[in-house]
């Protein structure tokens, strides 16, 4: 059978968009002789030839022939055959078209159809039969299937076992990032310019677009925190460095922000009472002075009340109006991580369910039963309530949670996305993830389950991206990034190359990588642990051209907010929206300056400070809050100010690009919101070009030359003025992804869509085939 | 998508007067501040308490004209305005008696229609004001007014409302016949059947235009002009008519420009329990098949579920059997009848009124089956379109009478196949042709001016079609020239009785009533304000077949229409995405202008011959 299909003479590119010439990096795949493309430090563990990659389940006519390899980084299928009917492929520079990173593998199933046997492969397991088929279930909802009918039975078995073994490592240091970065360090020792491009959190997305080449603050340093304090005008807060060298807590960052009135000595003594020694961490300040703080529970029962009061007093003191503190116990009001995981598992099952048609009738109630959307909504709702406290009630808010490193990450970051337009830019959003997730000790290793110890797995980060997507969907002009960006960001958590999403805490990175460096004889010098590549260095994954797809053409941008002393431009803009809620307040409060009369009685009154459980006075709160939301919704949204989510059932939607992109039946050919995105991109591009021309016309020749270098922010380029080009052939609702071959299904090719989408139970005619190539 | 703030700007007169009122604010009971269309007269006005489902009782003054019910709040802190065309009223009931106790228990309860019973109908100017004044979007499904118990205030108001909301029951004309609005475009000229068929390349040597129905003698619910196979004589047509329900014989709706396959429409054959056959009908269908020689069989789509089709035999109807029609292949499309659709929409109302069901939104939505019906209709239309386009087979579509489901299927299939119908005028022609001229019983389905709110003939079939179009426009945001506002305007005036477009059941009735001469067409209003109804993302494409994905995964409830009155459903106005596009367009034009000026200035300086912008542009392209 193999001989009937001779290998094609050469690699044929099926990328229809204009050739991508820039950013050639060393991992550019040049397939000859079915050789794998390997990254530094990547080694082939096992391989098998004459493998078929299945494209459809009911026919083998479209199957691809090639070689399947397992490396210490990925499962790679190398073929000369082009993907049938695939019109577009969004290339990740780290991965080939058919590759699956090992950390993206969810489950490995081997099948022998002669013996009618099937086995889910764990690590270090034996396989008593020779597999004829290998099915890989991926964490990103893809399902990939390989057939070994023509391959050597033993080598097929070996590859399957290798994949099972390497995708379920027992130790963190076995993750590929360590080998990769180790190799980089070794290489750099021999070269003059070594790992220069790594490590830095360059938010380099735009191809010279000027605005987005800003560096993403990683919040690893004192100065990043200090700048954030200044940016938000948080006058009552200071950076604290008592955790330098992780002396106090191994799950806190080295630097964090605390009320100015708390001395280091106090903090040190309090720290023992907190779960994980996780003291209150400042997140953000509203321009009205109220602060957002996250805090672990106080485990020391005897000290609980006293410490709690001290902390609350300190937070109150940091508030310019000495306003009270509002405490929100997240665990009482939100689903826990197990429930979220359970919802996600159900959602995944529903989305990949086959046959498609079977889930159609009960689709809506099945979707509801997963509870995923309910949870997305719950987080949005609670975050909006926190926004109300900060913005309308002028109260500082403390988010409380056992350890303060799960639900708190999500709520704290959502609140900031709603309140601060800076976090709706690409750089801002990335810095937010650094601040509230990476540095705050979100346990990426456990929650992403890179080591396959399933009990700790929970998709909180995805839930955050999903909730952000809801806001993006509702306020498309308020975000600098696109949904492609969010989707790709989610996918990046499944690539074990970036230090960003690999560890449970910054300390773990330092500790593990120092150990690793010692074992590999790497000289660290004065560096604290190995510098892993940052996910924010997008050039590692995508060409400059491809990165432009991250830009949202709907974004009504203005010049990026710049850090100034105390206040930021973007905040001045939002003042407008604050003023409405300031109506009715004593005039002394309006400018964020405390009137004298406000001060004394409250300050030392412990009764007032110690807020009762928020649930107790929900009634009055609720009606005020209701009023606040109503008023907000009755006005046009200021896209540079606060945005609040619409929370009705009809407004919380399923993120189709992320969850349906691999499902051929759900793909809208030449349709979906991307077509409007495309159309608008062309116009934005045209406007950009015209504005460049205007500048050129006016400026001296030197500047003109400079202007020439400017490149478009947009992926889709106008072909000239008033270009009326139609929708490109390769666009679909899955764009830039393609479902072909990623989710093995019946008859996905060449069949008219209507075939799958029968509402009618009777199909009489089957002879028609779509005209597409 | 729709921008409510501009949604009703078509009522330019209304808006102006309202703005005037709001500015002075104190202008309480001057009747001239009530918006009035030319030909609209004020009948009465009264002080009432409006029981707002969201904000409780509000004191106001209600004005009743021969076109609308208009209420303005008399409370200083409320800017509430209700503006409801009387045409949307389905039922008026008295609540409470002269002895009723309790506050506001005595008054009127007005139910609005969308499907013969109750509806929201969208409240125009209120939406206009919601921005400025915060809340106060009234529910439009039920309007409750409380009145003073003294005097005959309620009886008077009840009688006035009843007379003018249901003019047909009181021998009064529909408002459309009194409307004296003038527009600079005449919407009645939009659809000219001969021109439309000519656009399709008809007649040709397989198809002819016949005037056999000139005086509606062959079929009183069909248009005067029909396209039939060239080889079928008028005598043949008469004999076929005997065998088709209500004489609605198979006629051409659309012909594929390349493969020449056709979409035909008709009613069910009169097979009956005994399984009658009709040689003329069989021969006629064969003639249709023969006009296209690419495939051996004619495809018949019976829109009904097969059970219903069988059940219809009992009343003399039925479907084409294999025995009688060797060269045809029949499929059922499982679309339910008008009663099922009416009940389904009623359930939609229940989950969105007065509060939008929150905690179990999706399963509640599922239990209405509305989206499932939408899916079936779309799936049916996709099959028709796919058969004609890819299957290269001619298609015959019918249901029972061929004026409800058949109209949905043919018009949606045509919308998928022919990009012309995706333009504003093209869509108007499509509606005018497949719905209005081919006898969709608008009069009965909507019940214009009729007081019988429980009439079983009422059904939201046309609304369902517009919903399907909206679903398509969601999936293909660049494929349609019109925007959501256009679709909503059509639906608003489906009920309003301001225009003659949707009045009466068929062309012959409209001709008898001289509707085109005596009323204004909705298209006059729309086409003279076209910009407002344009989709900025429209990319004109010829010959592209649109296949929407008729899956529950993509179908959505049309929130901006069904729940637009709910203050908790925020609509961003204007649509930020459209707005962004318009801003950029303006910016582009500004830049181009400035560039031209600069170029002119520069070239003048260099005393070169001035470069025209068009010459300059190709140079621009080198930068791309």
PDB file of C-alpha atoms in Angstrom, chain A residues 693 719-721, chain B residues 599 611-624:
ATOM      1  CA  UNK A 693       2.633  59.442   3.769  1.00  0.00           C
ATOM      2  CA  UNK A 719      -3.413  46.410  -1.550  1.00  0.00           C
ATOM      3  CA  UNK A 720      -3.759  50.047  -2.337  1.00  0.00           C
ATOM      4  CA  UNK A 721      -6.104  52.885  -1.683  1.00  0.00           C
TER       5      UNK A 721
ATOM      6  CA  UNK B 599       0.823  67.487  -3.002  1.00  0.00           C
ATOM      7  CA  UNK B 611       0.032  65.368  -9.743  1.00  0.00           C
ATOM      8  CA  UNK B 612      -3.463  64.205  -9.329  1.00  0.00           C
ATOM      9  CA  UNK B 613      -4.192  61.953  -6.389  1.00  0.00           C
ATOM     10  CA  UNK B 614      -5.047  59.117  -8.666  1.00  0.00           C
ATOM     11  CA  UNK B 615      -1.598  59.314 -10.165  1.00  0.00           C
ATOM     12  CA  UNK B 616      -0.101  59.453  -6.770  1.00  0.00           C
ATOM     13  CA  UNK B 617      -1.796  56.392  -5.473  1.00  0.00           C
ATOM     14  CA  UNK B 618      -0.065  53.746  -7.557  1.00  0.00           C
ATOM     15  CA  UNK B 619       3.130  55.121  -6.148  1.00  0.00           C
ATOM     16  CA  UNK B 620       1.720  54.543  -2.704  1.00  0.00           C
ATOM     17  CA  UNK B 621       1.308  50.903  -3.398  1.00  0.00           C
ATOM     18  CA  UNK B 622       4.990  50.327  -3.605  1.00  0.00           C
ATOM     19  CA  UNK B 623       5.152  50.788   0.110  1.00  0.00           C
ATOM     20  CA  UNK B 624       2.862  47.934   0.840  1.00  0.00           C
TER      21      UNK B 624
END
